[in-house]
Amino acid sequence: MVFLSFVYRFVTNFAFMAMVYFSMNFMEKYQNRAIIAILVLVYSGMRAASTLRAFYFYQKIERLEAETKRLQGPINDGSGGTSARKQVVADVARLRRDGELKSYMDLFFLALIVLLCVAAIMRQ
């Protein structure tokens, strides 16, 4: 299931990039191409800001994981729920890591889309 989420993220980002590429290449007038490129750049900027904010969120989760692991030892001495708590911390760590990888994938495609838009604006 995790692999499918990566494939889905890749396919949607690639489809968006292909849509931008083909829309820029099939526009005849420079003014229309420039308007679409600017709109795509604005949308890409908003998505990039959201992705960068997600990195801040993942950093906070990582700090929380470290604090939980540090406090888990003394609290769980002699209690029966240790394995369940360790599993929750491991699941959160895995989800955080997967989210970071998806965010890196998003930033990569957004950078390619920005390059496509700039190249479309520069050519006349």
PDB file of C-alpha atoms in Angstrom, residues 13-115:
ATOM      1  CA  ASN A  13       2.913  15.072 -10.381  1.00  0.00           C
ATOM      2  CA  PHE A  14       4.017  13.730 -13.769  1.00  0.00           C
ATOM      3  CA  ALA A  15       0.537  14.292 -15.232  1.00  0.00           C
ATOM      4  CA  PHE A  16       0.574  17.893 -14.000  1.00  0.00           C
ATOM      5  CA  MET A  17       4.029  18.415 -15.498  1.00  0.00           C
ATOM      6  CA  ALA A  18       2.929  16.884 -18.813  1.00  0.00           C
ATOM      7  CA  MET A  19      -0.155  19.098 -18.875  1.00  0.00           C
ATOM      8  CA  VAL A  20       2.004  22.179 -18.342  1.00  0.00           C
ATOM      9  CA  TYR A  21       4.489  21.061 -20.999  1.00  0.00           C
ATOM     10  CA  PHE A  22       1.873  20.412 -23.653  1.00  0.00           C
ATOM     11  CA  SER A  23      -0.147  23.520 -22.866  1.00  0.00           C
ATOM     12  CA  MET A  24       2.993  25.654 -23.203  1.00  0.00           C
ATOM     13  CA  ASN A  25       4.075  24.053 -26.474  1.00  0.00           C
ATOM     14  CA  PHE A  26       0.713  24.219 -28.216  1.00  0.00           C
ATOM     15  CA  MET A  27       0.000  27.874 -27.445  1.00  0.00           C
ATOM     16  CA  GLU A  28       0.451  29.989 -30.553  1.00  0.00           C
ATOM     17  CA  LYS A  29       0.381  33.490 -29.097  1.00  0.00           C
ATOM     18  CA  TYR A  30       3.075  34.612 -26.722  1.00  0.00           C
ATOM     19  CA  GLN A  31       0.618  36.549 -24.569  1.00  0.00           C
ATOM     20  CA  ASN A  32      -1.567  33.484 -23.944  1.00  0.00           C
ATOM     21  CA  ARG A  33       1.486  31.356 -23.180  1.00  0.00           C
ATOM     22  CA  ALA A  34       2.770  33.984 -20.745  1.00  0.00           C
ATOM     23  CA  ILE A  35      -0.573  34.209 -18.924  1.00  0.00           C
ATOM     24  CA  ILE A  36      -0.778  30.440 -18.485  1.00  0.00           C
ATOM     25  CA  ALA A  37       2.858  30.292 -17.392  1.00  0.00           C
ATOM     26  CA  ILE A  38       2.292  32.981 -14.758  1.00  0.00           C
ATOM     27  CA  LEU A  39      -0.811  31.220 -13.436  1.00  0.00           C
ATOM     28  CA  VAL A  40       1.072  27.921 -13.229  1.00  0.00           C
ATOM     29  CA  LEU A  41       3.961  29.676 -11.470  1.00  0.00           C
ATOM     30  CA  VAL A  42       1.584  31.146  -8.895  1.00  0.00           C
ATOM     31  CA  TYR A  43      -0.001  27.724  -8.302  1.00  0.00           C
ATOM     32  CA  SER A  44       3.440  26.095  -8.056  1.00  0.00           C
ATOM     33  CA  GLY A  45       4.545  28.728  -5.568  1.00  0.00           C
ATOM     34  CA  MET A  46       1.550  28.026  -3.361  1.00  0.00           C
ATOM     35  CA  ARG A  47       2.187  24.277  -3.502  1.00  0.00           C
ATOM     36  CA  ALA A  48       5.874  24.800  -2.739  1.00  0.00           C
ATOM     37  CA  ALA A  49       5.016  26.947   0.276  1.00  0.00           C
ATOM     38  CA  SER A  50       2.637  24.251   1.507  1.00  0.00           C
ATOM     39  CA  THR A  51       5.289  21.571   1.011  1.00  0.00           C
ATOM     40  CA  LEU A  52       7.912  23.581   2.866  1.00  0.00           C
ATOM     41  CA  ARG A  53       5.455  24.088   5.712  1.00  0.00           C
ATOM     42  CA  ALA A  54       4.989  20.316   5.813  1.00  0.00           C
ATOM     43  CA  PHE A  55       8.741  19.954   6.378  1.00  0.00           C
ATOM     44  CA  TYR A  56       8.411  22.182   9.441  1.00  0.00           C
ATOM     45  CA  PHE A  57       5.584  19.943  10.647  1.00  0.00           C
ATOM     46  CA  TYR A  58       7.683  16.801  10.079  1.00  0.00           C
ATOM     47  CA  GLN A  59      10.515  18.359  12.067  1.00  0.00           C
ATOM     48  CA  LYS A  60       8.163  18.879  15.009  1.00  0.00           C
ATOM     49  CA  ILE A  61       6.977  15.264  14.751  1.00  0.00           C
ATOM     50  CA  GLU A  62      10.588  14.082  14.746  1.00  0.00           C
ATOM     51  CA  ARG A  63      11.259  16.022  17.951  1.00  0.00           C
ATOM     52  CA  LEU A  64       8.144  14.497  19.497  1.00  0.00           C
ATOM     53  CA  GLU A  65       9.336  11.011  18.496  1.00  0.00           C
ATOM     54  CA  ALA A  66      12.717  11.587  20.129  1.00  0.00           C
ATOM     55  CA  GLU A  67      11.092  12.886  23.307  1.00  0.00           C
ATOM     56  CA  THR A  68       8.701   9.931  23.406  1.00  0.00           C
ATOM     57  CA  LYS A  69      11.539   7.444  23.006  1.00  0.00           C
ATOM     58  CA  ARG A  70      13.495   9.199  25.739  1.00  0.00           C
ATOM     59  CA  LEU A  71      10.575   9.141  28.175  1.00  0.00           C
ATOM     60  CA  GLN A  72       9.315   5.708  27.225  1.00  0.00           C
ATOM     61  CA  GLY A  73      12.000   3.773  29.067  1.00  0.00           C
ATOM     62  CA  PRO A  74      11.372   4.986  32.640  1.00  0.00           C
ATOM     63  CA  ILE A  75       7.590   5.064  32.233  1.00  0.00           C
ATOM     64  CA  ASN A  76       7.249   1.559  30.838  1.00  0.00           C
ATOM     65  CA  ASP A  77       9.373  -0.262  33.407  1.00  0.00           C
ATOM     66  CA  GLY A  78       7.184  -3.136  34.498  1.00  0.00           C
ATOM     67  CA  SER A  79       4.072  -2.211  32.489  1.00  0.00           C
ATOM     68  CA  GLY A  80       2.418  -4.491  29.971  1.00  0.00           C
ATOM     69  CA  GLY A  81       1.665  -1.943  27.233  1.00  0.00           C
ATOM     70  CA  THR A  82       5.244  -1.467  26.114  1.00  0.00           C
ATOM     71  CA  SER A  83       5.016  -3.247  22.755  1.00  0.00           C
ATOM     72  CA  ALA A  84       1.854  -1.396  21.755  1.00  0.00           C
ATOM     73  CA  ARG A  85       3.453   1.974  22.518  1.00  0.00           C
ATOM     74  CA  LYS A  86       6.623   1.040  20.661  1.00  0.00           C
ATOM     75  CA  GLN A  87       4.509   0.027  17.668  1.00  0.00           C
ATOM     76  CA  VAL A  88       2.717   3.384  17.677  1.00  0.00           C
ATOM     77  CA  VAL A  89       6.031   5.258  17.766  1.00  0.00           C
ATOM     78  CA  ALA A  90       7.398   3.076  14.945  1.00  0.00           C
ATOM     79  CA  ASP A  91       4.276   3.668  12.830  1.00  0.00           C
ATOM     80  CA  VAL A  92       4.496   7.427  13.331  1.00  0.00           C
ATOM     81  CA  ALA A  93       8.195   7.381  12.376  1.00  0.00           C
ATOM     82  CA  ARG A  94       7.440   5.427   9.202  1.00  0.00           C
ATOM     83  CA  LEU A  95       4.579   7.742   8.225  1.00  0.00           C
ATOM     84  CA  ARG A  96       6.750  10.807   8.841  1.00  0.00           C
ATOM     85  CA  ARG A  97       9.545   9.399   6.693  1.00  0.00           C
ATOM     86  CA  ASP A  98       7.138   8.517   3.885  1.00  0.00           C
ATOM     87  CA  GLY A  99       5.604  11.984   4.055  1.00  0.00           C
ATOM     88  CA  GLU A 100       9.024  13.573   3.776  1.00  0.00           C
ATOM     89  CA  LEU A 101       9.852  11.462   0.718  1.00  0.00           C
ATOM     90  CA  LYS A 102       6.585  12.499  -0.933  1.00  0.00           C
ATOM     91  CA  SER A 103       7.328  16.134  -0.147  1.00  0.00           C
ATOM     92  CA  TYR A 104      10.757  15.822  -1.774  1.00  0.00           C
ATOM     93  CA  MET A 105       9.087  14.292  -4.821  1.00  0.00           C
ATOM     94  CA  ASP A 106       6.637  17.208  -4.967  1.00  0.00           C
ATOM     95  CA  LEU A 107       9.447  19.766  -4.746  1.00  0.00           C
ATOM     96  CA  PHE A 108      11.366  18.024  -7.532  1.00  0.00           C
ATOM     97  CA  PHE A 109       8.397  18.125  -9.897  1.00  0.00           C
ATOM     98  CA  LEU A 110       7.563  21.703  -8.933  1.00  0.00           C
ATOM     99  CA  ALA A 111      11.119  22.735  -9.783  1.00  0.00           C
ATOM    100  CA  LEU A 112      10.807  21.064 -13.189  1.00  0.00           C
ATOM    101  CA  ILE A 113       7.484  22.807 -13.777  1.00  0.00           C
ATOM    102  CA  VAL A 114       9.000  26.178 -12.888  1.00  0.00           C
ATOM    103  CA  LEU A 115      11.804  25.524 -15.388  1.00  0.00           C
TER     104      LEU A 115
END
